[in-house]
Short mmCIF file of C-alpha atoms and ligand atoms in Angstrom, two decimals:
data_model
loop_
_atom_site.label_atom_id
_atom_site.label_comp_id
_atom_site.label_asym_id
_atom_site.label_seq_id
_atom_site.Cartn_x
_atom_site.Cartn_y
_atom_site.Cartn_z
CA MET A 1246 -43.99 -120.06 87.93
CA LYS A 1247 -45.38 -123.54 87.27
CA TYR A 1248 -49.05 -123.79 86.17
CA ILE A 1249 -49.42 -120.00 85.84
CA ASN A 1250 -49.32 -118.50 82.35
CA GLU A 1251 -48.47 -114.86 83.03
CA GLU A 1252 -48.60 -113.92 79.36
CA LYS A 1253 -52.13 -115.26 79.08
CA ILE A 1254 -53.24 -113.43 82.23
CA ASN A 1255 -51.76 -110.16 80.97
CA TYR A 1256 -53.40 -110.66 77.60
CA LEU A 1257 -56.80 -111.38 79.14
CA LEU A 1258 -56.59 -108.35 81.38
CA ALA A 1259 -55.59 -106.08 78.52
CA ASP A 1260 -58.29 -107.55 76.30
CA ALA A 1261 -61.09 -107.28 78.84
CA ALA A 1262 -62.63 -104.38 76.97
CA LYS A 1263 -65.47 -102.52 78.56
CA LEU A 1264 -68.48 -104.80 78.61
CA ASP A 1265 -71.82 -103.68 77.35
CA GLY A 1266 -74.71 -104.32 79.74
CA CYS A 1267 -75.95 -107.22 77.67
CA GLN A 1268 -72.65 -109.15 77.87
CA LEU A 1269 -72.45 -108.51 81.59
CA ASP A 1270 -75.94 -109.94 82.05
CA ILE A 1271 -74.99 -113.06 80.07
CA ILE A 1272 -71.96 -113.69 82.30
CA LEU A 1273 -73.93 -113.03 85.49
CA ASP A 1274 -76.77 -115.33 84.35
CA LYS A 1275 -74.21 -118.07 83.68
CA ALA A 1276 -72.73 -117.62 87.15
CA LYS A 1277 -76.20 -117.61 88.72
CA SER A 1278 -76.89 -120.98 87.09
CA LEU A 1279 -73.81 -122.15 89.08
CA LYS A 1280 -71.67 -122.76 86.00
CA ARG A 1281 -67.92 -122.19 86.22
CA LEU A 1282 -66.82 -118.98 84.54
CA THR A 1283 -63.89 -119.00 82.13
CA LEU A 1284 -60.79 -116.94 82.83
CA LYS A 1285 -61.90 -114.60 80.06
CA GLU A 1286 -65.31 -114.05 81.68
CA SER A 1287 -63.72 -113.48 85.08
CA ALA A 1288 -61.26 -111.01 83.51
CA ALA A 1289 -64.22 -109.17 82.01
CA LEU A 1290 -65.89 -108.89 85.44
CA LEU A 1291 -62.64 -107.64 86.97
CA SER A 1292 -62.61 -104.78 84.46
CA VAL A 1293 -66.14 -103.53 85.31
CA LYS A 1294 -66.02 -99.97 86.66
CA ASP A 1295 -69.54 -98.60 86.34
CA PRO A 1296 -71.10 -98.36 89.85
CA GLU A 1297 -74.45 -99.73 88.67
CA ASP A 1298 -72.78 -102.69 87.00
CA ILE A 1299 -70.76 -103.33 90.15
CA GLN A 1300 -74.01 -103.45 92.13
CA LYS A 1301 -75.27 -106.07 89.65
CA ILE A 1302 -72.13 -108.14 90.29
CA PHE A 1303 -72.70 -107.86 94.04
CA ALA A 1304 -76.36 -108.90 93.75
CA ALA A 1305 -75.42 -111.93 91.63
CA ALA A 1306 -72.70 -112.93 94.12
CA SER A 1307 -75.21 -112.78 97.00
CA PHE A 1308 -77.60 -114.93 95.01
CA VAL A 1309 -74.93 -117.58 94.30
CA LYS A 1310 -73.81 -117.64 97.91
CA ASP A 1311 -77.34 -118.11 99.21
CA THR A 1312 -78.04 -120.79 96.61
CA ILE A 1313 -74.98 -122.87 97.52
CA TYR A 1314 -74.59 -122.28 101.24
CA GLY A 1315 -77.88 -120.84 102.45
CA ARG A 1316 -77.55 -118.46 105.41
CA ARG A 1317 -75.00 -120.41 107.42
CA VAL A 1318 -71.57 -118.98 108.21
CA VAL A 1319 -68.88 -121.28 109.59
CA LEU A 1320 -66.81 -120.00 112.54
CA PHE A 1321 -63.24 -120.99 113.33
CA VAL A 1322 -60.32 -119.70 115.35
CA PRO A 1323 -56.60 -119.74 114.51
CA LEU A 1324 -54.17 -121.31 116.97
CA TYR A 1325 -50.60 -120.13 116.42
CA ILE A 1326 -48.31 -122.80 117.82
CA SER A 1327 -44.95 -121.28 116.88
CA ASN A 1328 -43.41 -118.15 115.39
CA LEU A 1329 -39.99 -119.67 114.69
CA CYS A 1330 -39.23 -119.36 110.99
CA VAL A 1331 -36.29 -119.90 108.64
CA ASN A 1332 -37.75 -117.75 105.85
CA SER A 1333 -37.58 -114.01 105.32
CA CYS A 1334 -40.88 -113.02 103.74
CA LEU A 1335 -40.65 -109.23 103.58
CA TYR A 1336 -44.21 -108.70 104.85
CA CYS A 1337 -44.25 -111.00 107.90
CA ALA A 1338 -43.19 -110.34 111.49
CA PHE A 1339 -42.06 -113.96 111.86
CA LYS A 1340 -39.28 -113.54 109.27
CA SER A 1341 -36.00 -114.94 110.50
CA ASP A 1342 -34.11 -111.64 110.42
CA ASN A 1343 -36.63 -109.77 112.59
CA PRO A 1344 -35.06 -109.15 116.02
CA LEU A 1345 -38.10 -107.24 117.32
CA ILE A 1346 -40.39 -110.13 118.21
CA LYS A 1347 -40.10 -112.61 121.02
CA ARG A 1348 -39.77 -116.14 119.60
CA LYS A 1349 -41.84 -118.96 121.00
CA ALA A 1350 -42.75 -122.51 120.06
CA LEU A 1351 -45.48 -123.91 122.28
CA THR A 1352 -44.97 -127.24 124.02
CA VAL A 1353 -47.57 -129.98 123.82
CA ASP A 1354 -48.87 -128.98 127.27
CA GLU A 1355 -49.13 -125.34 126.24
CA ILE A 1356 -50.98 -126.29 123.06
CA ASN A 1357 -53.38 -128.34 125.14
CA ALA A 1358 -53.94 -125.42 127.54
CA GLN A 1359 -54.54 -122.96 124.70
CA THR A 1360 -57.05 -125.36 123.17
CA GLU A 1361 -58.87 -125.69 126.50
CA TRP A 1362 -59.12 -121.91 126.69
CA LEU A 1363 -60.66 -121.86 123.22
CA LEU A 1364 -63.05 -124.71 124.08
CA ASN A 1365 -64.17 -122.73 127.13
CA ARG A 1366 -65.13 -119.86 124.84
CA GLY A 1367 -67.22 -122.15 122.62
CA HIS A 1368 -64.86 -122.78 119.70
CA LYS A 1369 -65.05 -126.10 117.87
CA ARG A 1370 -62.92 -125.58 114.77
CA ILE A 1371 -59.26 -124.64 114.88
CA LEU A 1372 -56.89 -123.48 112.16
CA MET A 1373 -53.41 -124.42 113.37
CA VAL A 1374 -50.77 -121.96 112.10
CA CYS A 1375 -46.98 -121.77 112.44
CA GLY A 1376 -43.74 -120.53 110.95
CA GLU A 1377 -41.45 -122.86 109.03
CA GLU A 1378 -39.13 -124.05 111.78
CA ALA A 1379 -39.63 -126.70 114.44
CA PRO A 1380 -38.22 -126.44 117.97
CA SER A 1381 -34.67 -127.83 118.06
CA GLY A 1382 -34.35 -131.59 117.81
CA LYS A 1383 -37.69 -132.05 116.06
CA SER A 1384 -38.67 -132.29 112.41
CA ASN A 1385 -41.45 -129.99 111.21
CA ILE A 1386 -43.84 -132.85 110.53
CA ASP A 1387 -43.28 -134.46 113.95
CA TYR A 1388 -43.93 -131.12 115.64
CA TYR A 1389 -47.12 -130.58 113.62
CA THR A 1390 -48.52 -134.06 114.28
CA GLU A 1391 -47.75 -133.83 118.01
CA ALA A 1392 -49.52 -130.48 118.10
CA ILE A 1393 -52.58 -131.79 116.24
CA LYS A 1394 -52.80 -134.71 118.65
CA ALA A 1395 -52.66 -132.30 121.61
CA ILE A 1396 -55.46 -130.18 120.13
CA TYR A 1397 -57.76 -133.15 119.54
CA ALA A 1398 -56.96 -134.51 123.03
CA ALA A 1399 -58.14 -131.36 124.81
CA GLU A 1400 -61.54 -131.70 126.43
CA VAL A 1401 -63.77 -129.32 128.39
CA GLY A 1402 -66.95 -130.96 129.70
CA LYS A 1403 -68.47 -132.66 126.70
CA ASN A 1404 -66.76 -130.29 124.29
CA LYS A 1405 -63.85 -131.22 122.07
CA ILE A 1406 -62.36 -129.68 118.94
CA LYS A 1407 -64.12 -131.21 115.95
CA ARG A 1408 -61.83 -130.20 113.13
CA VAL A 1409 -58.23 -129.03 112.93
CA ASN A 1410 -57.28 -127.34 109.67
CA VAL A 1411 -53.61 -126.58 109.15
CA ASN A 1412 -51.76 -123.68 107.54
CA CYS A 1413 -48.11 -124.67 107.40
CA ALA A 1414 -45.12 -124.74 105.08
CA PRO A 1415 -44.90 -127.15 102.12
CA LEU A 1416 -44.11 -130.79 102.93
CA SER A 1417 -43.02 -133.86 100.96
CA ILE A 1418 -45.61 -136.42 99.85
CA ASN A 1419 -44.66 -138.76 102.70
CA GLU A 1420 -44.93 -135.96 105.22
CA PHE A 1421 -48.31 -134.95 103.82
CA LYS A 1422 -49.43 -138.56 104.30
CA LYS A 1423 -48.50 -138.29 107.98
CA LEU A 1424 -50.36 -134.99 108.21
CA LYS A 1425 -53.46 -136.61 106.76
CA GLN A 1426 -53.17 -139.55 109.16
CA SER A 1427 -53.17 -137.12 112.07
CA GLY A 1428 -56.78 -136.29 111.19
CA ILE A 1429 -56.58 -132.83 109.68
CA GLY A 1430 -59.48 -131.28 107.84
CA THR A 1431 -58.21 -128.78 105.27
CA TYR A 1432 -54.56 -128.22 104.40
CA GLN A 1433 -54.16 -124.54 103.66
CA ILE A 1434 -51.30 -122.89 101.78
CA PHE A 1435 -51.25 -119.48 100.15
CA GLN A 1436 -49.11 -118.85 97.09
CA GLU A 1437 -48.93 -115.23 98.34
CA THR A 1438 -48.39 -113.85 94.82
CA TYR A 1439 -48.82 -115.52 91.44
CA HIS A 1440 -46.45 -113.03 89.82
CA GLU A 1441 -43.10 -114.78 89.66
CA GLN A 1442 -40.79 -111.76 89.73
CA THR A 1443 -42.68 -110.32 92.69
CA TYR A 1444 -42.65 -113.71 94.40
CA ARG A 1445 -38.85 -113.92 94.15
CA ARG A 1446 -38.45 -110.37 95.47
CA MET A 1447 -40.76 -110.94 98.43
CA HIS A 1448 -39.16 -114.23 99.46
CA PRO A 1449 -35.41 -113.63 99.28
CA LYS A 1450 -34.20 -116.43 101.56
CA GLY A 1451 -35.01 -119.87 102.85
CA PRO A 1452 -36.99 -122.76 101.35
CA LYS A 1453 -39.94 -120.49 100.58
CA SER A 1454 -37.84 -118.62 97.99
CA ASP A 1455 -38.68 -121.31 95.39
CA PRO A 1456 -42.12 -120.47 93.91
CA ASP A 1457 -42.43 -123.82 92.10
CA ASN A 1458 -41.84 -125.82 95.25
CA ARG A 1459 -44.59 -123.81 96.93
CA ILE A 1460 -47.19 -124.12 94.19
CA ASP A 1461 -46.38 -127.83 93.84
CA ALA A 1462 -47.18 -128.35 97.53
CA VAL A 1463 -50.85 -128.39 96.57
CA ASP A 1464 -50.23 -131.18 94.04
CA ARG A 1465 -48.16 -133.14 96.57
CA ALA A 1466 -50.88 -132.81 99.20
CA PHE A 1467 -53.48 -134.12 96.72
CA THR A 1468 -51.15 -136.96 95.75
CA ALA A 1469 -50.79 -137.83 99.44
CA GLY A 1470 -54.56 -138.13 99.72
CA ILE A 1471 -55.46 -134.76 101.27
CA ASP A 1472 -58.38 -133.71 99.13
CA ASP A 1473 -59.60 -130.66 101.06
CA ILE A 1474 -57.11 -127.98 100.15
CA GLY A 1475 -57.28 -124.26 100.82
CA ILE A 1476 -55.40 -121.84 98.60
CA GLY A 1477 -55.03 -118.06 98.63
CA ALA A 1478 -53.20 -114.94 97.58
CA LEU A 1479 -51.90 -112.21 99.84
CA TYR A 1480 -53.38 -109.03 98.39
CA GLY A 1481 -51.07 -106.00 98.31
CA LEU A 1482 -47.95 -107.60 96.85
CA PHE A 1483 -48.95 -107.21 93.19
CA ASP A 1484 -51.87 -105.99 91.05
CA TRP A 1485 -55.18 -107.37 92.47
CA ARG A 1486 -56.61 -108.22 89.05
CA PHE A 1487 -53.53 -110.25 88.17
CA GLU A 1488 -53.60 -112.07 91.51
CA THR A 1489 -57.28 -112.95 91.10
CA LEU A 1490 -56.68 -114.42 87.65
CA GLY A 1491 -53.59 -116.15 89.07
CA LEU A 1492 -55.76 -117.78 91.74
CA LEU A 1493 -58.31 -118.79 89.13
CA SER A 1494 -55.56 -120.23 86.86
CA HIS A 1495 -54.27 -122.25 89.79
CA ILE A 1496 -57.78 -123.58 90.36
CA GLU A 1497 -58.06 -124.55 86.68
CA HIS A 1498 -54.84 -126.53 87.09
CA MET A 1499 -56.23 -128.33 90.18
CA GLU A 1500 -59.49 -129.13 88.43
CA GLU A 1501 -57.72 -130.42 85.32
CA LYS A 1502 -55.18 -132.56 87.14
CA PHE A 1503 -57.17 -133.83 90.12
CA GLY A 1504 -60.78 -133.28 89.13
CA VAL A 1505 -61.23 -131.26 92.34
CA GLY A 1506 -60.83 -127.57 93.02
CA PRO A 1507 -59.98 -125.93 96.33
CA HIS A 1508 -62.18 -126.54 99.35
CA THR A 1509 -61.56 -122.96 100.42
CA ILE A 1510 -60.10 -119.75 99.01
CA SER A 1511 -58.51 -117.10 101.25
CA VAL A 1512 -57.90 -113.51 100.29
CA PRO A 1513 -55.82 -112.00 103.11
CA ARG A 1514 -54.81 -108.36 102.73
CA ILE A 1515 -51.44 -107.31 104.10
CA GLU A 1516 -51.72 -105.93 107.64
CA PRO A 1517 -49.04 -104.00 109.57
CA ALA A 1518 -46.50 -106.43 111.02
CA GLU A 1519 -43.91 -105.40 113.59
CA GLY A 1520 -40.40 -105.30 112.09
CA ALA A 1521 -41.63 -105.94 108.54
CA GLU A 1522 -41.27 -102.59 106.78
CA LEU A 1523 -43.03 -103.67 103.61
CA SER A 1524 -46.24 -104.49 105.48
CA LEU A 1525 -46.60 -100.81 106.46
CA ARG A 1526 -46.60 -99.71 102.83
CA PRO A 1527 -47.73 -102.61 100.64
CA PRO A 1528 -46.55 -101.99 97.06
CA TYR A 1529 -49.99 -102.67 95.53
CA LYS A 1530 -52.42 -101.72 98.27
CA ILE A 1531 -55.93 -102.78 97.31
CA SER A 1532 -58.79 -100.44 98.24
CA ASP A 1533 -61.91 -101.55 100.10
CA ASP A 1534 -64.05 -101.23 96.96
CA GLU A 1535 -61.63 -103.27 94.87
CA PHE A 1536 -61.47 -105.87 97.62
CA LYS A 1537 -65.25 -106.27 97.68
CA LYS A 1538 -65.16 -106.81 93.93
CA VAL A 1539 -62.53 -109.54 94.31
CA VAL A 1540 -64.66 -111.44 96.82
CA ALA A 1541 -67.81 -111.14 94.71
CA ILE A 1542 -66.03 -112.21 91.51
CA LEU A 1543 -64.43 -115.22 93.20
CA ARG A 1544 -67.86 -116.24 94.47
CA LEU A 1545 -69.26 -115.96 90.94
CA SER A 1546 -66.33 -117.71 89.24
CA ILE A 1547 -66.01 -120.65 91.66
CA SER A 1548 -69.40 -121.13 93.21
CA TYR A 1549 -68.54 -124.34 95.08
CA ALA A 1550 -65.53 -123.19 97.16
CA GLY A 1551 -65.78 -121.74 100.66
CA ILE A 1552 -64.42 -118.20 100.89
CA ILE A 1553 -62.65 -117.37 104.14
CA MET A 1554 -62.38 -113.98 105.80
CA THR A 1555 -60.17 -113.60 108.85
CA THR A 1556 -59.97 -111.00 111.58
CA ARG A 1557 -57.37 -109.13 109.51
CA GLU A 1558 -60.45 -107.24 108.26
CA ASN A 1559 -62.46 -104.90 110.48
CA ALA A 1560 -65.94 -105.71 111.74
CA LEU A 1561 -67.78 -103.55 109.20
CA MET A 1562 -65.88 -104.94 106.21
CA ARG A 1563 -66.39 -108.51 107.40
CA ASP A 1564 -70.11 -108.00 107.86
CA THR A 1565 -70.34 -106.50 104.34
CA LEU A 1566 -68.32 -109.28 102.72
CA LEU A 1567 -70.65 -111.93 104.11
CA SER A 1568 -73.33 -110.79 101.71
CA LEU A 1569 -70.87 -110.88 98.79
CA GLY A 1570 -69.76 -114.46 99.13
CA VAL A 1571 -67.77 -115.10 102.28
CA SER A 1572 -68.85 -118.36 103.93
CA GLN A 1573 -66.31 -118.89 106.73
CA ILE A 1574 -64.93 -116.39 109.25
CA SER A 1575 -62.51 -116.51 112.15
CA ALA A 1576 -63.39 -115.05 115.53
CA GLU A 1577 -61.50 -113.53 118.48
CA SER A 1578 -58.17 -114.46 116.96
CA ASN A 1579 -54.73 -113.90 118.37
CA THR A 1580 -51.70 -114.29 116.08
CA SER A 1581 -49.15 -114.78 118.84
CA PRO A 1582 -48.19 -118.28 120.04
CA GLY A 1583 -49.59 -118.56 123.56
CA GLY A 1584 -51.71 -115.44 123.05
CA TYR A 1585 -54.90 -116.91 124.47
CA SER A 1586 -54.88 -116.79 128.27
CA ALA A 1587 -54.86 -120.40 129.29
CA GLY A 1588 -57.35 -121.45 131.89
CA ASP A 1589 -59.03 -118.10 132.45
CA LYS A 1590 -62.49 -118.24 130.92
CA GLU A 1591 -63.45 -114.62 131.42
CA GLN A 1592 -60.12 -112.99 130.66
CA ALA A 1593 -59.93 -111.58 127.16
CA CYS A 1594 -57.01 -112.50 124.92
CA LEU A 1595 -53.66 -110.97 125.67
CA PRO A 1596 -53.18 -107.65 123.87
CA ASP A 1597 -52.87 -108.21 120.16
CA GLN A 1598 -49.80 -106.01 119.81
CA GLN A 1599 -47.80 -107.97 122.34
CA ALA A 1600 -44.34 -109.05 121.21
CA GLY A 1601 -44.58 -112.17 119.10
CA SER A 1602 -47.72 -111.62 117.04
CA GLN A 1603 -47.67 -112.03 113.26
CA PHE A 1604 -49.63 -108.92 112.31
CA SER A 1605 -52.24 -106.64 113.85
CA LEU A 1606 -55.93 -107.40 113.66
CA GLY A 1607 -58.90 -105.39 112.41
CA ASP A 1608 -61.65 -107.17 114.33
CA GLN A 1609 -61.24 -107.59 118.08
CA ARG A 1610 -64.81 -108.64 118.86
CA SER A 1611 -65.41 -111.65 121.10
CA LEU A 1612 -66.94 -114.84 119.71
CA ASP A 1613 -70.17 -114.01 121.55
CA GLU A 1614 -70.35 -110.56 119.93
CA ILE A 1615 -69.66 -112.03 116.49
CA VAL A 1616 -72.32 -114.71 116.95
CA GLY A 1617 -74.74 -111.96 118.08
CA THR A 1618 -73.97 -109.84 115.00
CA LEU A 1619 -74.39 -112.78 112.64
CA ILE A 1620 -77.78 -113.53 114.16
CA ALA A 1621 -78.80 -109.87 113.95
CA HIS A 1622 -77.99 -109.97 110.21
CA ASP A 1623 -79.92 -113.21 109.79
CA TYR A 1624 -76.86 -115.42 109.24
CA ILE A 1625 -76.82 -118.76 111.06
CA PRO A 1626 -73.52 -119.13 112.97
CA SER A 1627 -72.25 -122.69 112.46
CA PHE A 1628 -69.68 -124.76 114.33
CA CYS A 1629 -70.28 -127.75 112.10
CA ALA A 1630 -67.55 -130.13 110.93
CA ALA A 1631 -69.85 -132.84 109.64
CA CYS A 1632 -68.63 -133.07 106.04
CA TYR A 1633 -65.12 -134.02 106.97
CA ARG A 1634 -66.28 -136.52 109.59
CA MET A 1635 -68.83 -138.09 107.20
CA GLU A 1636 -66.04 -138.28 104.60
CA ARG A 1637 -67.78 -135.72 102.41
CA THR A 1638 -64.43 -134.35 101.25
CA GLY A 1639 -62.77 -133.70 97.90
CA GLU A 1640 -64.85 -134.84 94.94
CA THR A 1641 -67.73 -136.10 97.12
CA PHE A 1642 -68.04 -132.65 98.69
CA MET A 1643 -67.80 -130.94 95.28
CA GLN A 1644 -70.65 -133.08 93.93
CA LEU A 1645 -72.86 -131.83 96.74
CA ALA A 1646 -71.59 -128.25 96.68
CA LYS A 1647 -71.75 -127.61 92.93
CA PRO A 1648 -75.55 -127.92 92.57
CA GLY A 1649 -76.19 -126.42 96.01
CA THR A 1650 -77.38 -129.75 97.52
CA ILE A 1651 -75.08 -129.25 100.49
CA LYS A 1652 -77.23 -126.34 101.67
CA GLY A 1653 -79.87 -128.54 103.38
CA LYS A 1654 -77.26 -130.39 105.43
CA CYS A 1655 -75.39 -127.17 106.23
CA SER A 1656 -78.49 -125.47 107.56
CA VAL A 1657 -79.54 -128.40 109.76
CA ASN A 1658 -76.03 -128.83 111.18
CA ALA A 1659 -75.69 -125.09 111.67
CA LEU A 1660 -78.88 -124.99 113.73
CA ILE A 1661 -77.86 -127.99 115.88
CA THR A 1662 -74.42 -126.54 116.58
CA LEU A 1663 -75.91 -123.10 117.22
CA GLN A 1664 -78.22 -124.55 119.85
CA GLU A 1665 -75.24 -126.28 121.48
CA TYR A 1666 -73.34 -122.98 121.54
CA LEU A 1667 -76.31 -121.06 122.96
CA ASP A 1668 -76.94 -123.63 125.71
CA ASP A 1669 -73.30 -123.85 126.77
CA PHE A 1670 -71.60 -120.51 126.14
CA ALA A 1671 -73.75 -117.58 124.95
CA SER A 1672 -74.56 -114.41 126.89
CA ALA A 1673 -78.20 -113.89 127.87
CA LYS A 1674 -78.74 -111.42 125.01
CA VAL A 1675 -77.28 -113.71 122.35
CA LYS A 1676 -79.17 -116.69 123.77
CA GLN A 1677 -82.46 -114.88 123.40
CA ALA A 1678 -81.80 -113.81 119.81
CA GLY A 1679 -80.36 -117.22 118.91
CA TYR A 1680 -83.28 -119.29 120.19
CA LYS A 1681 -85.63 -117.02 118.25
CA MET A 1682 -83.55 -117.60 115.12
CA ILE A 1683 -83.70 -121.37 115.58
CA GLU A 1684 -87.48 -121.22 115.92
CA ARG A 1685 -87.78 -119.05 112.81
CA TYR A 1686 -85.59 -121.31 110.68
CA PHE A 1687 -87.21 -124.45 112.02
CA ASN A 1688 -90.43 -123.27 110.41
CA LYS A 1689 -88.99 -122.03 107.16
CA LEU A 1690 -86.29 -124.49 106.03
CA ASP A 1691 -87.28 -126.23 102.80
CA ASN A 1692 -86.88 -129.97 102.32
CA VAL A 1693 -85.94 -130.58 105.92
CA ASP A 1694 -87.52 -133.33 107.99
CA GLN A 1695 -88.92 -131.31 110.90
CA ASP A 1696 -89.46 -134.36 113.12
CA MET A 1697 -85.83 -135.32 112.72
CA LEU A 1698 -84.71 -131.80 113.53
CA LYS A 1699 -87.00 -131.71 116.59
CA LEU A 1700 -85.40 -134.92 117.80
CA PHE A 1701 -81.92 -133.43 117.42
CA PHE A 1702 -82.96 -130.34 119.40
CA SER A 1703 -84.44 -132.47 122.18
CA HIS A 1704 -81.14 -134.37 122.34
CA VAL A 1705 -79.21 -131.11 122.72
CA ASP A 1706 -81.68 -130.06 125.46
CA SER A 1707 -80.95 -133.25 127.34
CA GLY A 1708 -77.20 -132.65 127.14
CA VAL A 1709 -76.22 -134.72 124.09
CA ARG A 1710 -73.47 -132.99 122.08
CA ASP A 1711 -71.97 -133.34 118.64
CA GLU A 1712 -74.76 -134.87 116.57
CA TYR A 1713 -74.92 -134.05 112.86
CA VAL A 1714 -76.24 -135.18 109.51
N1 LIG B 1049 -45.34 -120.09 107.49
C1 LIG B 1049 -46.28 -120.73 106.66
C2 LIG B 1049 -46.37 -120.09 105.31
O1 LIG B 1049 -45.83 -119.01 105.12
O2 LIG B 1049 -46.99 -120.70 104.45
C3 LIG B 1049 -47.66 -120.76 107.22
C4 LIG B 1049 -48.13 -119.76 108.20
S1 LIG B 1049 -48.11 -118.06 107.70
C5 LIG B 1049 -48.07 -117.51 109.35
C6 LIG B 1049 -49.77 -117.85 107.12
C7 LIG B 1049 -50.03 -116.73 106.16
O3 LIG B 1049 -49.99 -115.49 106.82
C8 LIG B 1049 -49.06 -116.56 105.03
O4 LIG B 1049 -49.27 -117.49 104.02
C9 LIG B 1049 -49.33 -115.13 104.59
O5 LIG B 1049 -50.23 -115.07 103.51
C10 LIG B 1049 -50.02 -114.50 105.80
N2 LIG B 1049 -49.32 -113.28 106.26
C11 LIG B 1049 -48.02 -113.13 106.52
N3 LIG B 1049 -47.75 -111.84 106.88
C12 LIG B 1049 -48.91 -111.17 106.82
C13 LIG B 1049 -49.29 -109.81 107.05
N4 LIG B 1049 -48.41 -108.87 107.38
N5 LIG B 1049 -50.59 -109.46 106.89
C14 LIG B 1049 -51.51 -110.39 106.54
N6 LIG B 1049 -51.22 -111.69 106.30
C15 LIG B 1049 -49.93 -112.08 106.43
FE1 LIG B 1050 -42.31 -117.55 107.90
FE2 LIG B 1050 -44.76 -117.96 106.86
FE3 LIG B 1050 -44.11 -115.59 107.95
FE4 LIG B 1050 -43.00 -116.29 105.70
S1 LIG B 1050 -45.22 -115.94 106.05
S2 LIG B 1050 -41.90 -115.43 107.44
S3 LIG B 1050 -42.79 -118.47 105.95
S4 LIG B 1050 -44.29 -117.54 108.98
#
């Protein structure tokens, strides 16, 4: 596979002899000073087995996360617009040869209605997701751009979606240019596995069967001017240590060629998917403890990138991973196109296992419950999309994120958007805890102009929405 040197990864993993405590401390000190770790250093961390040493890795990862991002956690929700797909990924319910799911591609009106439902719940950031096949008569890119327009057009009171990120199949440079023009935030694409032989086995048919075309999509997106890119590996297809070094090798390639690494990293684990046998027994299932290590080591190796955790994981695991480096989480997701009940504010999502969903979910909590839990654990829930709208993307974002300078802005924006959420959508219990949190942070944030923040809060009180720094 292009850009991935399997021999080197195998060598590094085999060579990552047991560290002595002193070497481990040197690597962790380097990571804590926010310096990029080498592949060799990351391989060494991946080989750590001693429980005490693992706790040291976890503590260092928490430190790095707090230094870069502070206590804020960004919330988003996926919007599945279609489950039509020409590919046959062995692990996914949307694969073309799966007769068990009901196929659906949402119309523009349906996308608008789904977005309104999400706005009514308090969501502000959407990840648009779909299979690789447009409804008949349309090209993929035209379908995507129409859908993005419909999402941004939806409005409920003063609330609109602030940022649409997109997870869709690879496009050509010209198509990526159109995607950028439609106003997307991050373009997300997961390589699934960085092990070429496994990749070919898992993707037997369709355009996705070419691993080089997929990995090159990131380069094409950059070339087209999209500089916030999210990458990821689907854990469970091959050895987790190999995949983590594969991800890190891919990042080295991005940094070398474009001077910018990924805006976000995702580490989905395979979940059971209807009609996709392999998803029930992933060939390289990764345990919870190994998974925690992966998140912590990614946080230490690439301090500047956001790490995303979706509702594939259960509530307990997601709460734990927040302290190890996760900075963005999804909430009350449904992986079926049309799965959110349009128009009915109180009605919960349609059952997750309904025909048409991509995989089953581990965390079924409502947005309000998730916001409440974040507050209880002293994390500031954030609905901010300021960086992208202030053009703090790509290299500009990295320059703020690498030394941790972004933290001040993140915390202020998180508090403003939290107050908006509390005023407009929260339950009485969450409101009470949230206002207390705002008061607490107002008094303790370093280097923040309190008068300015007070002014923002008074604006929110008087009904102004969507201010940010
Ligand atoms: N179809 C496009 C693609 O494959 O790139 C984009 C959307 S696809 C629905 C998004 C991601 O879902 C895939 O990249 C894959 O990592 C993940 N996925 C697929 N099946 C899954 C499963 N059974 N459990 C967890 N994640 C899964
Ligand atoms: Fe299609 Fe994406 Fe699912 Fe593969 S992972 S079958 S490409 S939707």
